[in-house]
Short mmCIF file of C-alpha atoms and ligand atoms in Angstrom, two decimals:
data_model
loop_
_atom_site.label_atom_id
_atom_site.label_comp_id
_atom_site.label_asym_id
_atom_site.label_seq_id
_atom_site.Cartn_x
_atom_site.Cartn_y
_atom_site.Cartn_z
CA UNK A 1 -93.39 177.04 -122.58
CA UNK A 2 -92.57 173.10 -121.70
CA UNK A 3 -88.92 172.38 -122.53
CA UNK A 4 -88.95 168.50 -123.36
CA UNK A 5 -85.40 168.24 -124.07
CA UNK A 6 -84.03 169.79 -120.74
CA UNK A 7 -84.43 169.23 -117.21
CA UNK A 8 -85.70 172.87 -115.70
CA UNK A 9 -87.34 173.09 -112.46
CA UNK A 10 -91.00 173.87 -113.19
CA UNK A 11 -91.09 176.89 -110.65
CA UNK A 12 -87.91 177.91 -112.20
CA UNK A 13 -90.08 177.73 -115.92
CA UNK A 14 -92.75 179.91 -114.75
CA UNK A 15 -90.27 182.29 -113.64
CA UNK A 16 -88.68 182.04 -117.15
CA UNK A 17 -92.01 182.69 -118.86
CA UNK A 18 -92.25 185.91 -116.65
CA UNK A 19 -89.11 187.40 -117.20
CA UNK A 20 -89.81 187.54 -121.06
CA UNK A 21 -93.12 189.54 -120.12
CA UNK A 22 -90.78 192.24 -118.19
CA UNK A 23 -88.14 191.94 -120.97
CA UNK A 24 -91.04 192.51 -123.92
CA UNK A 25 -90.59 196.26 -123.91
CA UNK A 26 -86.61 196.05 -124.03
CA UNK A 27 -87.11 193.21 -126.65
CA UNK A 28 -88.77 195.93 -129.01
CA UNK A 29 -85.99 198.68 -128.40
CA UNK A 30 -84.01 196.15 -129.05
CA UNK A 31 -85.73 195.20 -132.72
CA UNK A 32 -85.98 198.64 -133.50
CA UNK A 33 -82.38 199.03 -133.13
CA UNK A 34 -81.28 196.07 -134.97
CA UNK A 35 -83.53 196.76 -138.14
CA UNK A 36 -81.84 200.16 -138.54
CA UNK A 37 -78.52 198.58 -138.40
CA UNK A 38 -79.10 195.70 -140.21
CA UNK A 39 -80.25 198.35 -143.16
CA UNK A 40 -77.36 200.40 -142.91
CA UNK A 41 -74.86 197.21 -143.25
CA UNK A 42 -77.13 196.02 -146.04
CA UNK A 43 -77.06 199.15 -148.17
CA UNK A 44 -73.23 199.95 -147.17
CA UNK A 45 -72.72 196.36 -148.99
CA UNK A 46 -74.83 197.56 -152.17
CA UNK A 47 -73.73 200.57 -152.53
CA UNK A 48 -70.04 198.85 -152.80
CA UNK A 49 -71.25 196.47 -155.23
CA UNK A 50 -70.35 193.36 -153.26
CA UNK A 51 -69.95 190.70 -155.60
CA UNK A 52 -68.50 186.93 -155.70
CA UNK A 53 -65.54 188.05 -157.08
CA UNK A 54 -64.55 190.31 -153.85
CA UNK A 55 -64.39 186.43 -152.11
CA UNK A 56 -61.28 184.94 -154.18
CA UNK A 57 -58.47 184.56 -152.04
CA UNK A 58 -55.07 186.08 -152.15
CA UNK A 59 -51.67 184.22 -151.47
CA UNK A 60 -48.03 185.55 -150.79
CA UNK A 61 -47.90 189.24 -150.75
CA UNK A 62 -51.37 189.55 -151.25
CA UNK A 63 -51.06 192.63 -153.79
CA UNK A 64 -54.17 194.23 -155.00
CA UNK A 65 -56.98 191.90 -153.22
CA UNK A 66 -60.15 193.80 -154.05
CA UNK A 67 -62.13 192.12 -151.94
CA UNK A 68 -59.55 192.99 -148.75
CA UNK A 69 -59.29 196.75 -150.08
CA UNK A 70 -63.52 196.80 -150.75
CA UNK A 71 -64.18 195.87 -146.77
CA UNK A 72 -62.15 198.46 -145.43
CA UNK A 73 -64.16 200.85 -147.34
CA UNK A 74 -67.23 199.04 -146.06
CA UNK A 75 -66.85 199.08 -142.68
CA UNK A 76 -65.45 202.73 -142.67
CA UNK A 77 -68.79 203.43 -144.13
CA UNK A 78 -70.70 201.58 -141.83
CA UNK A 79 -69.08 203.02 -138.91
CA UNK A 80 -69.25 206.85 -140.19
CA UNK A 81 -65.38 206.79 -140.32
CA UNK A 82 -62.93 207.82 -143.28
CA UNK A 83 -60.73 204.98 -143.53
CA UNK A 84 -60.63 201.21 -141.95
CA UNK A 85 -58.72 197.99 -141.39
CA UNK A 86 -60.40 195.01 -141.02
CA UNK A 87 -57.75 191.65 -141.07
CA UNK A 88 -58.18 187.90 -140.21
CA UNK A 89 -54.50 188.49 -139.64
CA UNK A 90 -55.60 191.47 -136.83
CA UNK A 91 -55.27 188.45 -134.55
CA UNK A 92 -57.58 189.49 -131.47
CA UNK A 93 -59.18 192.95 -130.20
CA UNK A 94 -55.97 193.72 -128.01
CA UNK A 95 -53.89 193.36 -131.13
CA UNK A 96 -55.92 195.89 -133.13
CA UNK A 97 -55.64 197.96 -130.05
CA UNK A 98 -51.84 197.74 -129.24
CA UNK A 99 -51.87 198.63 -133.10
CA UNK A 100 -53.61 201.86 -132.38
CA UNK A 101 -51.63 202.68 -129.64
CA UNK A 102 -48.43 202.13 -131.06
CA UNK A 103 -49.14 203.61 -134.34
CA UNK A 104 -50.05 207.07 -132.92
CA UNK A 105 -47.66 207.29 -129.67
CA UNK A 106 -43.80 207.92 -129.93
CA UNK A 107 -41.31 208.32 -127.19
CA UNK A 108 -41.83 211.36 -125.03
CA UNK A 109 -45.67 211.06 -125.69
CA UNK A 110 -48.25 209.98 -123.02
CA UNK A 111 -51.66 208.31 -122.92
CA UNK A 112 -54.16 209.71 -120.71
CA UNK A 113 -56.95 206.72 -119.89
CA UNK A 114 -59.97 208.68 -119.86
CA UNK A 115 -62.64 205.70 -118.37
CA UNK A 116 -60.28 204.36 -115.63
CA UNK A 117 -58.14 201.42 -116.31
CA UNK A 118 -58.35 199.97 -119.36
CA UNK A 119 -58.86 196.63 -120.05
CA UNK A 120 -57.09 193.90 -118.33
CA UNK A 121 -54.79 192.66 -121.24
CA UNK A 122 -53.75 196.20 -122.29
CA UNK A 123 -51.93 196.33 -118.80
CA UNK A 124 -48.94 194.64 -120.09
CA UNK A 125 -49.20 196.62 -123.57
CA UNK A 126 -49.21 199.68 -121.63
CA UNK A 127 -46.60 197.88 -119.37
CA UNK A 128 -47.62 201.08 -116.71
CA UNK A 129 -47.56 198.58 -113.46
CA UNK A 130 -45.32 196.32 -113.98
CA UNK A 131 -42.22 195.61 -116.34
CA UNK A 132 -43.47 194.02 -119.49
CA UNK A 133 -41.34 193.50 -122.56
CA UNK A 134 -42.03 195.51 -125.56
CA UNK A 135 -44.42 197.57 -123.99
CA UNK A 136 -44.67 201.24 -124.95
CA UNK A 137 -42.95 202.47 -121.64
CA UNK A 138 -39.87 200.44 -122.74
CA UNK A 139 -40.84 203.11 -125.78
CA UNK A 140 -40.77 205.47 -123.08
CA UNK A 141 -44.46 206.07 -123.50
CA UNK A 142 -46.06 208.09 -120.43
CA UNK A 143 -49.20 206.93 -118.68
CA UNK A 144 -51.96 208.58 -116.80
CA UNK A 145 -55.68 207.70 -115.79
CA UNK A 146 -58.22 209.54 -114.91
CA UNK A 147 -60.91 207.39 -112.79
CA UNK A 148 -64.61 207.43 -113.29
CA UNK A 149 -66.44 209.67 -110.63
CA UNK A 150 -68.22 207.21 -107.99
CA UNK A 151 -71.08 206.56 -109.78
CA UNK A 152 -69.31 205.08 -112.65
CA UNK A 153 -70.03 207.77 -115.17
CA UNK A 154 -66.93 209.65 -116.97
CA UNK A 155 -65.21 212.72 -114.45
CA UNK A 156 -64.91 215.12 -117.17
CA UNK A 157 -63.44 218.32 -115.30
CA UNK A 158 -60.77 215.43 -114.08
CA UNK A 159 -60.14 214.36 -117.85
CA UNK A 160 -60.08 218.38 -118.55
CA UNK A 161 -57.55 218.77 -115.63
CA UNK A 162 -55.55 216.06 -116.45
CA UNK A 163 -55.03 217.46 -119.89
CA UNK A 164 -54.09 221.09 -119.07
CA UNK A 165 -51.53 219.16 -116.33
CA UNK A 166 -49.76 217.56 -119.24
CA UNK A 167 -48.83 218.85 -122.46
CA UNK A 168 -47.23 215.77 -123.46
CA UNK A 169 -50.47 214.06 -123.98
CA UNK A 170 -50.71 212.98 -127.31
CA UNK A 171 -53.67 210.29 -126.94
CA UNK A 172 -57.16 209.67 -125.00
CA UNK A 173 -58.29 206.40 -124.53
CA UNK A 174 -62.22 205.69 -124.02
CA UNK A 175 -63.09 202.22 -123.44
CA UNK A 176 -66.53 201.84 -124.47
CA UNK A 177 -67.06 198.89 -122.65
CA UNK A 178 -67.55 197.62 -118.96
CA UNK A 179 -64.62 195.00 -119.77
CA UNK A 180 -64.13 192.59 -116.20
CA UNK A 181 -64.96 196.10 -113.92
CA UNK A 182 -68.59 196.60 -112.46
CA UNK A 183 -68.77 200.02 -113.84
CA UNK A 184 -72.28 200.96 -116.43
CA UNK A 185 -71.01 200.98 -120.00
CA UNK A 186 -70.20 204.34 -121.85
CA UNK A 187 -73.35 205.00 -124.37
CA UNK A 188 -72.63 206.94 -127.56
CA UNK A 189 -73.90 209.77 -125.49
CA UNK A 190 -71.12 209.78 -122.97
CA UNK A 191 -68.40 209.51 -125.71
CA UNK A 192 -69.47 212.28 -127.23
CA UNK A 193 -69.37 214.30 -124.28
CA UNK A 194 -65.89 213.14 -122.96
CA UNK A 195 -64.65 213.99 -126.86
CA UNK A 196 -66.33 217.45 -126.39
CA UNK A 197 -64.65 217.93 -123.01
CA UNK A 198 -61.33 217.12 -124.46
CA UNK A 199 -61.20 219.18 -127.76
CA UNK A 200 -62.16 222.08 -125.60
CA UNK A 201 -58.67 221.52 -124.26
CA UNK A 202 -57.19 220.40 -127.30
CA UNK A 203 -58.06 220.02 -130.48
CA UNK A 204 -54.82 217.80 -131.37
CA UNK A 205 -55.10 214.94 -129.81
CA UNK A 206 -55.64 211.66 -131.06
CA UNK A 207 -59.02 210.49 -129.15
CA UNK A 208 -59.30 206.44 -129.16
CA UNK A 209 -62.02 204.48 -128.43
CA UNK A 210 -61.81 200.92 -127.46
CA UNK A 211 -65.21 200.06 -129.16
CA UNK A 212 -65.41 196.17 -128.06
CA UNK A 213 -68.42 194.86 -127.24
CA UNK A 214 -70.51 197.90 -128.48
CA UNK A 215 -70.62 197.87 -132.53
CA UNK A 216 -74.49 198.21 -133.24
CA UNK A 217 -75.66 198.09 -129.77
CA UNK A 218 -76.75 201.55 -130.47
CA UNK A 219 -77.35 203.49 -134.11
CA UNK A 220 -74.34 205.50 -134.00
CA UNK A 221 -70.75 204.48 -133.47
CA UNK A 222 -67.80 206.67 -132.15
CA UNK A 223 -66.64 207.73 -135.15
CA UNK A 224 -69.62 209.37 -135.72
CA UNK A 225 -69.30 211.95 -132.53
CA UNK A 226 -65.90 212.77 -133.23
CA UNK A 227 -63.32 209.36 -132.18
CA UNK A 228 -60.46 209.43 -134.22
CA UNK A 229 -59.68 206.04 -134.22
CA UNK A 230 -61.47 202.59 -132.78
CA UNK A 231 -60.89 199.14 -132.70
CA UNK A 232 -62.21 196.03 -132.15
CA UNK A 233 -62.28 192.00 -131.79
CA UNK A 234 -63.81 189.91 -135.07
CA UNK A 235 -64.77 187.64 -132.34
CA UNK A 236 -66.87 189.77 -130.79
CA UNK A 237 -69.87 191.93 -132.25
CA UNK A 238 -68.90 192.75 -135.85
CA UNK A 239 -67.62 189.47 -136.65
CA UNK A 240 -71.44 188.20 -136.45
CA UNK A 241 -70.38 184.81 -135.41
CA UNK A 242 -68.79 183.90 -138.79
CA UNK A 243 -65.39 185.46 -138.60
CA UNK A 244 -63.15 182.88 -137.57
CA UNK A 245 -60.62 185.83 -136.21
CA UNK A 246 -59.89 188.93 -136.65
CA UNK A 247 -59.90 192.59 -135.68
CA UNK A 248 -60.52 196.15 -136.91
CA UNK A 249 -59.62 199.66 -136.40
CA UNK A 250 -61.75 203.04 -138.21
CA UNK A 251 -60.58 206.15 -137.97
CA UNK A 252 -59.27 209.28 -140.22
CA UNK A 253 -56.77 209.08 -143.36
CA UNK A 254 -54.28 209.74 -141.27
CA UNK A 255 -54.56 207.56 -138.16
CA UNK A 256 -55.42 204.38 -140.68
CA UNK A 257 -52.24 205.24 -142.23
CA UNK A 258 -50.05 205.37 -139.55
CA UNK A 259 -51.87 202.19 -137.92
CA UNK A 260 -51.42 200.01 -141.72
CA UNK A 261 -47.83 201.14 -140.88
CA UNK A 262 -47.59 199.69 -137.49
CA UNK A 263 -49.85 196.61 -138.86
CA UNK A 264 -47.55 195.19 -141.29
CA UNK A 265 -44.31 197.63 -141.77
CA UNK A 266 -43.44 201.04 -142.84
CA UNK A 267 -43.67 201.30 -146.67
CA UNK A 268 -45.76 198.48 -147.18
CA UNK A 269 -48.66 199.38 -145.08
CA UNK A 270 -52.06 197.99 -146.25
CA UNK A 271 -50.85 197.05 -150.21
CA UNK A 272 -49.48 193.55 -148.09
CA UNK A 273 -51.56 190.89 -146.89
CA UNK A 274 -52.73 187.78 -148.04
CA UNK A 275 -56.57 186.96 -147.74
CA UNK A 276 -55.97 183.72 -147.82
CA UNK A 277 -59.80 182.63 -148.35
CA UNK A 278 -60.84 184.33 -145.26
CA UNK A 279 -62.77 187.40 -146.83
CA UNK A 280 -66.05 185.66 -147.39
CA UNK A 281 -66.40 185.12 -143.97
CA UNK A 282 -65.40 188.44 -142.90
CA UNK A 283 -68.26 189.88 -145.11
CA UNK A 284 -70.82 187.48 -143.89
CA UNK A 285 -69.86 187.99 -140.83
CA UNK A 286 -69.79 191.84 -140.75
CA UNK A 287 -73.49 191.15 -142.54
CA UNK A 288 -74.90 189.06 -139.81
CA UNK A 289 -73.25 191.03 -137.24
CA UNK A 290 -76.47 193.72 -136.29
CA UNK A 291 -79.04 190.47 -136.15
CA UNK A 292 -76.36 188.69 -134.05
CA UNK A 293 -75.97 191.78 -132.37
CA UNK A 294 -79.49 191.94 -131.62
CA UNK A 295 -80.21 188.17 -130.45
CA UNK A 296 -77.16 188.38 -128.06
CA UNK A 297 -79.24 191.85 -126.59
CA UNK A 298 -82.30 189.86 -125.85
CA UNK A 299 -80.34 187.37 -124.38
CA UNK A 300 -78.85 189.39 -122.33
CA UNK A 301 -82.20 191.32 -121.54
CA UNK A 302 -83.89 187.90 -120.31
CA UNK A 303 -81.11 186.77 -118.11
CA UNK A 304 -81.24 190.51 -116.56
CA UNK A 305 -85.37 189.50 -115.99
CA UNK A 306 -84.65 186.05 -114.84
CA UNK A 307 -82.04 186.79 -112.21
CA UNK A 308 -83.39 189.85 -110.94
CA UNK A 309 -86.58 188.07 -110.11
CA UNK A 310 -84.34 185.58 -108.49
CA UNK A 311 -83.02 188.28 -106.14
CA UNK A 312 -79.65 189.09 -107.87
CA UNK A 313 -78.29 192.38 -108.52
CA UNK A 314 -77.96 192.61 -112.28
CA UNK A 315 -76.31 195.13 -114.70
CA UNK A 316 -77.72 196.64 -116.97
CA UNK A 317 -81.36 196.50 -115.40
CA UNK A 318 -84.11 195.21 -117.75
CA UNK A 319 -85.01 198.70 -119.14
CA UNK A 320 -81.72 199.99 -118.86
CA UNK A 321 -80.26 201.64 -121.98
CA UNK A 322 -77.55 199.46 -123.07
CA UNK A 323 -73.92 200.14 -124.41
CA UNK A 324 -72.29 196.74 -124.89
CA UNK A 325 -73.79 193.01 -124.75
CA UNK A 326 -72.68 192.42 -121.39
CA UNK A 327 -74.75 191.02 -118.78
CA UNK A 328 -73.66 192.04 -115.11
CA UNK A 329 -75.21 189.72 -112.86
CA UNK A 330 -73.76 189.66 -109.22
CA UNK A 331 -73.50 186.07 -107.58
CA UNK A 332 -72.02 187.13 -104.11
CA UNK A 333 -70.09 184.00 -103.63
CA UNK A 334 -67.77 182.24 -105.43
CA UNK A 335 -70.05 178.88 -104.96
CA UNK A 336 -73.04 180.67 -106.79
CA UNK A 337 -70.17 182.17 -109.62
CA UNK A 338 -69.08 178.85 -110.51
CA UNK A 339 -72.22 176.99 -110.16
CA UNK A 340 -73.74 179.33 -113.22
CA UNK A 341 -71.04 178.96 -115.57
CA UNK A 342 -70.65 175.25 -114.98
CA UNK A 343 -74.79 175.07 -115.42
CA UNK A 344 -74.36 177.69 -118.61
CA UNK A 345 -71.46 175.45 -120.03
CA UNK A 346 -74.35 172.34 -119.83
CA UNK A 347 -76.36 174.70 -122.59
CA UNK A 348 -73.17 174.86 -125.11
CA UNK A 349 -74.10 173.90 -129.10
CA UNK A 350 -69.96 172.58 -128.30
CA UNK A 351 -68.86 171.00 -125.27
CA UNK A 352 -71.77 171.10 -123.19
CA UNK A 353 -70.10 167.80 -121.14
CA UNK A 354 -67.16 169.57 -119.90
CA UNK A 355 -67.21 171.15 -116.53
CA UNK A 356 -65.48 174.25 -116.44
CA UNK A 357 -62.99 175.22 -113.41
CA UNK A 358 -60.80 178.41 -112.63
CA UNK A 359 -57.58 178.91 -114.40
CA UNK A 360 -54.81 181.61 -114.53
CA UNK A 361 -55.66 183.24 -117.76
CA UNK A 362 -52.54 184.80 -119.42
CA UNK A 363 -53.22 188.21 -119.59
CA UNK A 364 -55.09 188.71 -116.31
CA UNK A 365 -54.28 189.04 -113.26
CA UNK A 366 -57.11 187.20 -111.16
CA UNK A 367 -57.82 183.51 -111.62
CA UNK A 368 -60.98 183.50 -114.12
CA UNK A 369 -63.44 180.90 -114.45
CA UNK A 370 -65.38 180.61 -117.74
CA UNK A 371 -68.61 178.99 -119.51
CA UNK A 372 -67.73 178.92 -123.17
CA UNK A 373 -68.97 176.24 -125.67
CA UNK A 374 -68.53 177.98 -129.16
CA UNK A 375 -67.77 177.33 -132.50
CA UNK A 376 -64.91 179.66 -132.31
CA UNK A 377 -62.35 179.37 -129.59
CA UNK A 378 -63.00 182.29 -127.16
CA UNK A 379 -65.46 183.93 -129.16
CA UNK A 380 -67.41 186.20 -127.20
CA UNK A 381 -70.47 187.03 -129.37
CA UNK A 382 -71.40 183.53 -128.87
CA UNK A 383 -72.83 182.92 -125.50
CA UNK A 384 -70.31 182.75 -122.95
CA UNK A 385 -69.55 184.00 -119.09
CA UNK A 386 -66.57 185.29 -117.62
CA UNK A 387 -65.69 185.49 -114.27
CA UNK A 388 -62.80 186.51 -112.75
CA UNK A 389 -62.65 185.32 -109.12
CA UNK A 390 -63.10 188.29 -107.29
CA UNK A 391 -65.37 190.48 -105.08
CA UNK A 392 -68.04 191.06 -105.71
CA UNK A 393 -68.35 187.57 -107.65
CA UNK A 394 -70.15 188.96 -110.82
CA UNK A 395 -70.39 187.02 -113.63
CA UNK A 396 -69.85 188.76 -117.08
CA UNK A 397 -72.20 187.05 -119.59
CA UNK A 398 -72.59 188.17 -123.05
CA UNK A 399 -73.20 186.56 -126.67
CA UNK A 400 -75.98 184.38 -127.87
CA UNK A 401 -76.33 183.44 -131.72
CA UNK A 402 -79.47 183.14 -131.22
CA UNK A 403 -81.85 184.37 -128.76
CA UNK A 404 -83.76 180.56 -128.54
CA UNK A 405 -80.53 179.24 -127.45
CA UNK A 406 -78.94 181.90 -125.62
CA UNK A 407 -81.89 181.88 -123.35
CA UNK A 408 -81.49 177.78 -122.54
CA UNK A 409 -77.60 178.63 -121.40
CA UNK A 410 -79.67 181.14 -118.98
CA UNK A 411 -81.95 178.89 -117.51
CA UNK A 412 -79.43 176.39 -117.14
CA UNK A 413 -77.08 178.48 -115.00
CA UNK A 414 -79.98 179.45 -112.92
CA UNK A 415 -80.97 175.82 -112.92
CA UNK A 416 -77.50 174.93 -111.74
CA UNK A 417 -77.70 176.94 -109.19
CA UNK A 418 -80.58 175.87 -108.04
CA UNK A 419 -79.28 172.30 -107.49
CA UNK A 420 -76.11 173.58 -105.70
CA UNK A 421 -78.40 175.14 -103.28
CA UNK A 422 -77.40 178.76 -104.13
CA UNK A 423 -81.17 179.98 -103.85
CA UNK A 424 -84.22 178.14 -102.99
CA UNK A 425 -88.05 178.60 -105.07
C1 LIG B 1 -62.46 191.84 -124.97
C2 LIG B 1 -61.78 193.07 -125.34
C3 LIG B 1 -60.48 193.36 -125.43
C4 LIG B 1 -59.51 192.48 -126.38
O1 LIG B 1 -60.10 191.99 -127.07
P1 LIG B 1 -59.82 190.36 -127.51
O2 LIG B 1 -60.07 190.12 -129.25
O3 LIG B 1 -60.12 189.38 -126.37
O4 LIG B 1 -58.08 190.42 -127.78
C5 LIG B 1 -60.33 194.80 -125.08
N1 LIG B 1 -61.44 195.53 -124.88
C6 LIG B 1 -62.39 195.30 -124.47
C7 LIG B 1 -63.41 196.23 -123.78
C8 LIG B 1 -63.10 193.97 -124.80
O5 LIG B 1 -63.71 193.83 -124.17
#
């Protein structure tokens, strides 16, 4: 197909067409899962009698906000959980996860990270590496970590020994997505295996799953395989590119009750929290989410096909089972990484004219370069690439509100690398 509106090398265009042929089988699997999840979401909306009256904003304390309360029930239903909290006032995924940790853990308890180091922004929430104001460490909550095996899979025996060795473990942390690591993402089947292994040793620990980037990628969600509590961000998958901010928690009645008291205050819990007119976009975003996740997955698969044909190592591979929307492309050198991000930025609907540069992002330990030209600031369900400037100079790209524009961003990333001489055709 010609691209009259963009300047792309004809040889690259040929490779792009071949990439779509290579991706065809993976695309049809994505379509199948999207249909399943879209029907799951639509039927939940219908079952809960969603109507225009749910979108009416509340102000002040926000008592009796029907739309807010109904959306909690709808999300719980979709995720296969007993209860849920979905709020624009949870400012981000990190905030949602911090609510979960502080809600469950008490002084003297230990948090066990079962799938290696948690996502970068949680380091200061846990406070185990360096002192951090307000962290779990300041409340005398302990922390231990079980590394993944060399193959990047969970080490079930090591998780079990860690549980046996330390009776103070109250909560097990599992991260579904790879985050900024080159490990594979965890499939729901792996999450199920970890939970079974944990339960075989301790029935009473709370299993928490950081569900960021994983929602609607598979047919099942972590609560359906026994997770007690999960959390995620609304400027990623479940916000469908429409929610302007927010986070959510889903889990057992008891866990969600604790979370509600941590989210606002003991006593008040979920009874307060005015929706201020955000409800409609949370509903609409959740409704759109399965479709948008499908489009983002297609964009990722296309990138895997294109960049592997250009000789780069990619993860996941084109036909590998996916557990999140992230696509890693190992660009091997700093210049290539920067060219990739700068090229992708050129295909953004917003801020295409700006040139991204590496910077010291709060909460992250190495410099990061990002391509992000989004309608919602920082929204990574929109096409974006994040890359910490460290070995192996991997670009973590994700998102794409629709495949057609996502494809352009990926292609312009490759074009920019071609122009900088990172590869020849
Ligand atoms: C993005 C992300 C977070 C944090 O979410 P924010 O909304 O950026 O705060 C936590 N864990 C994982 C795995 C993530 O991908």
